[in-house]
């Protein structure tokens, strides 16, 4: 599993209240 797959999964399955934020996934998570 690649990091991009995890990030995409998190973005697609984010809670609606979180999904409205840009970016959906925090930078400290995507940097990993």
PDB file of N, CA and C in Angstrom:
ATOM      1  N   UNK A   1       0.863  -1.181   0.000  1.00  0.00           N
ATOM      2  CA  UNK A   1       0.000   0.000   0.000  1.00  0.00           C
ATOM      3  C   UNK A   1       0.900   1.232   0.000  1.00  0.00           C
ATOM      4  N   UNK A   2       0.659   2.117  -0.942  1.00  0.00           N
ATOM      5  CA  UNK A   2       1.446   3.342  -1.043  1.00  0.00           C
ATOM      6  C   UNK A   2       0.783   4.457  -0.249  1.00  0.00           C
ATOM      7  N   UNK A   3       1.590   5.444   0.128  1.00  0.00           N
ATOM      8  CA  UNK A   3       1.079   6.579   0.891  1.00  0.00           C
ATOM      9  C   UNK A   3      -0.054   7.295   0.186  1.00  0.00           C
ATOM     10  N   UNK A   4       0.077   7.436  -1.134  1.00  0.00           N
ATOM     11  CA  UNK A   4      -0.961   8.135  -1.900  1.00  0.00           C
ATOM     12  C   UNK A   4      -2.294   7.401  -1.817  1.00  0.00           C
ATOM     13  N   UNK A   5      -2.248   6.071  -1.775  1.00  0.00           N
ATOM     14  CA  UNK A   5      -3.486   5.289  -1.658  1.00  0.00           C
ATOM     15  C   UNK A   5      -4.164   5.564  -0.320  1.00  0.00           C
ATOM     16  N   UNK A   6      -3.373   5.674   0.728  1.00  0.00           N
ATOM     17  CA  UNK A   6      -3.927   5.945   2.056  1.00  0.00           C
ATOM     18  C   UNK A   6      -4.539   7.338   2.091  1.00  0.00           C
ATOM     19  N   UNK A   7      -3.821   8.323   1.531  1.00  0.00           N
ATOM     20  CA  UNK A   7      -4.317   9.702   1.510  1.00  0.00           C
ATOM     21  C   UNK A   7      -5.619   9.783   0.726  1.00  0.00           C
ATOM     22  N   UNK A   8      -5.659   9.115  -0.427  1.00  0.00           N
ATOM     23  CA  UNK A   8      -6.871   9.111  -1.248  1.00  0.00           C
ATOM     24  C   UNK A   8      -8.025   8.478  -0.488  1.00  0.00           C
ATOM     25  N   UNK A   9      -7.750   7.370   0.208  1.00  0.00           N
ATOM     26  CA  UNK A   9      -8.785   6.706   0.994  1.00  0.00           C
ATOM     27  C   UNK A   9      -9.327   7.640   2.072  1.00  0.00           C
ATOM     28  N   UNK A  10      -8.425   8.316   2.776  1.00  0.00           N
ATOM     29  CA  UNK A  10      -8.853   9.228   3.840  1.00  0.00           C
ATOM     30  C   UNK A  10      -9.690  10.368   3.281  1.00  0.00           C
ATOM     31  N   UNK A  11      -9.295  10.882   2.118  1.00  0.00           N
ATOM     32  CA  UNK A  11     -10.049  11.975   1.508  1.00  0.00           C
ATOM     33  C   UNK A  11     -11.434  11.509   1.078  1.00  0.00           C
ATOM     34  N   UNK A  12     -11.517  10.314   0.517  1.00  0.00           N
ATOM     35  CA  UNK A  12     -12.792   9.814   0.010  1.00  0.00           C
ATOM     36  C   UNK A  12     -13.737   9.407   1.131  1.00  0.00           C
ATOM     37  N   UNK A  13     -13.184   9.038   2.283  1.00  0.00           N
ATOM     38  CA  UNK A  13     -14.011   8.539   3.375  1.00  0.00           C
ATOM     39  C   UNK A  13     -14.071   9.498   4.558  1.00  0.00           C
ATOM     40  N   UNK A  14     -13.687  10.743   4.318  1.00  0.00           N
ATOM     41  CA  UNK A  14     -13.679  11.730   5.395  1.00  0.00           C
ATOM     42  C   UNK A  14     -15.105  12.053   5.836  1.00  0.00           C
ATOM     43  N   UNK A  15     -15.232  12.336   7.117  1.00  0.00           N
ATOM     44  CA  UNK A  15     -16.512  12.776   7.661  1.00  0.00           C
ATOM     45  C   UNK A  15     -16.899  14.089   6.971  1.00  0.00           C
ATOM     46  N   UNK A  16     -18.187  14.288   6.679  1.00  0.00           N
ATOM     47  CA  UNK A  16     -18.617  15.502   5.968  1.00  0.00           C
ATOM     48  C   UNK A  16     -18.124  16.811   6.587  1.00  0.00           C
ATOM     49  N   UNK A  17     -18.049  16.876   7.910  1.00  0.00           N
ATOM     50  CA  UNK A  17     -17.573  18.115   8.547  1.00  0.00           C
ATOM     51  C   UNK A  17     -16.090  18.336   8.279  1.00  0.00           C
ATOM     52  N   UNK A  18     -15.343  17.254   8.156  1.00  0.00           N
ATOM     53  CA  UNK A  18     -13.910  17.358   7.872  1.00  0.00           C
ATOM     54  C   UNK A  18     -13.689  17.567   6.379  1.00  0.00           C
ATOM     55  N   UNK A  19     -14.537  16.966   5.562  1.00  0.00           N
ATOM     56  CA  UNK A  19     -14.369  17.011   4.108  1.00  0.00           C
ATOM     57  C   UNK A  19     -14.487  18.423   3.551  1.00  0.00           C
ATOM     58  N   UNK A  20     -15.150  19.315   4.283  1.00  0.00           N
ATOM     59  CA  UNK A  20     -15.299  20.685   3.789  1.00  0.00           C
ATOM     60  C   UNK A  20     -14.022  21.496   3.975  1.00  0.00           C
ATOM     61  N   UNK A  21     -13.103  20.995   4.807  1.00  0.00           N
ATOM     62  CA  UNK A  21     -11.842  21.700   5.023  1.00  0.00           C
ATOM     63  C   UNK A  21     -10.890  21.433   3.864  1.00  0.00           C
ATOM     64  N   UNK A  22     -10.054  22.415   3.588  1.00  0.00           N
ATOM     65  CA  UNK A  22      -9.017  22.257   2.570  1.00  0.00           C
ATOM     66  C   UNK A  22      -7.682  22.471   3.271  1.00  0.00           C
ATOM     67  N   UNK A  23      -6.761  21.546   3.285  1.00  0.00           N
ATOM     68  CA  UNK A  23      -6.913  20.198   2.739  1.00  0.00           C
ATOM     69  C   UNK A  23      -7.699  19.293   3.681  1.00  0.00           C
ATOM     70  N   UNK A  24      -8.283  18.238   3.139  1.00  0.00           N
ATOM     71  CA  UNK A  24      -9.052  17.293   3.948  1.00  0.00           C
ATOM     72  C   UNK A  24      -8.138  16.575   4.931  1.00  0.00           C
ATOM     73  N   UNK A  25      -6.995  16.115   4.426  1.00  0.00           N
ATOM     74  CA  UNK A  25      -6.024  15.405   5.257  1.00  0.00           C
ATOM     75  C   UNK A  25      -4.953  16.412   5.680  1.00  0.00           C
ATOM     76  N   UNK A  26      -4.687  16.520   6.988  1.00  0.00           N
ATOM     77  CA  UNK A  26      -3.697  17.486   7.458  1.00  0.00           C
ATOM     78  C   UNK A  26      -2.325  17.281   6.815  1.00  0.00           C
ATOM     79  N   UNK A  27      -1.588  18.371   6.684  1.00  0.00           N
ATOM     80  CA  UNK A  27      -0.289  18.322   6.034  1.00  0.00           C
ATOM     81  C   UNK A  27       0.677  17.383   6.739  1.00  0.00           C
ATOM     82  N   UNK A  28       0.626  17.347   8.080  1.00  0.00           N
ATOM     83  CA  UNK A  28       1.552  16.485   8.803  1.00  0.00           C
ATOM     84  C   UNK A  28       1.281  15.006   8.535  1.00  0.00           C
ATOM     85  N   UNK A  29       0.079  14.662   8.114  1.00  0.00           N
ATOM     86  CA  UNK A  29      -0.236  13.272   7.755  1.00  0.00           C
ATOM     87  C   UNK A  29       0.247  12.986   6.345  1.00  0.00           C
ATOM     88  N   UNK A  30      -0.020  13.900   5.408  1.00  0.00           N
ATOM     89  CA  UNK A  30       0.368  13.662   4.020  1.00  0.00           C
ATOM     90  C   UNK A  30       1.879  13.680   3.849  1.00  0.00           C
ATOM     91  N   UNK A  31       2.608  14.355   4.729  1.00  0.00           N
ATOM     92  CA  UNK A  31       4.068  14.399   4.634  1.00  0.00           C
ATOM     93  C   UNK A  31       4.708  13.076   5.009  1.00  0.00           C
ATOM     94  N   UNK A  32       4.007  12.258   5.749  1.00  0.00           N
ATOM     95  CA  UNK A  32       4.552  10.964   6.143  1.00  0.00           C
ATOM     96  C   UNK A  32       4.689  10.095   4.928  1.00  0.00           C
TER      97      UNK A  32
END
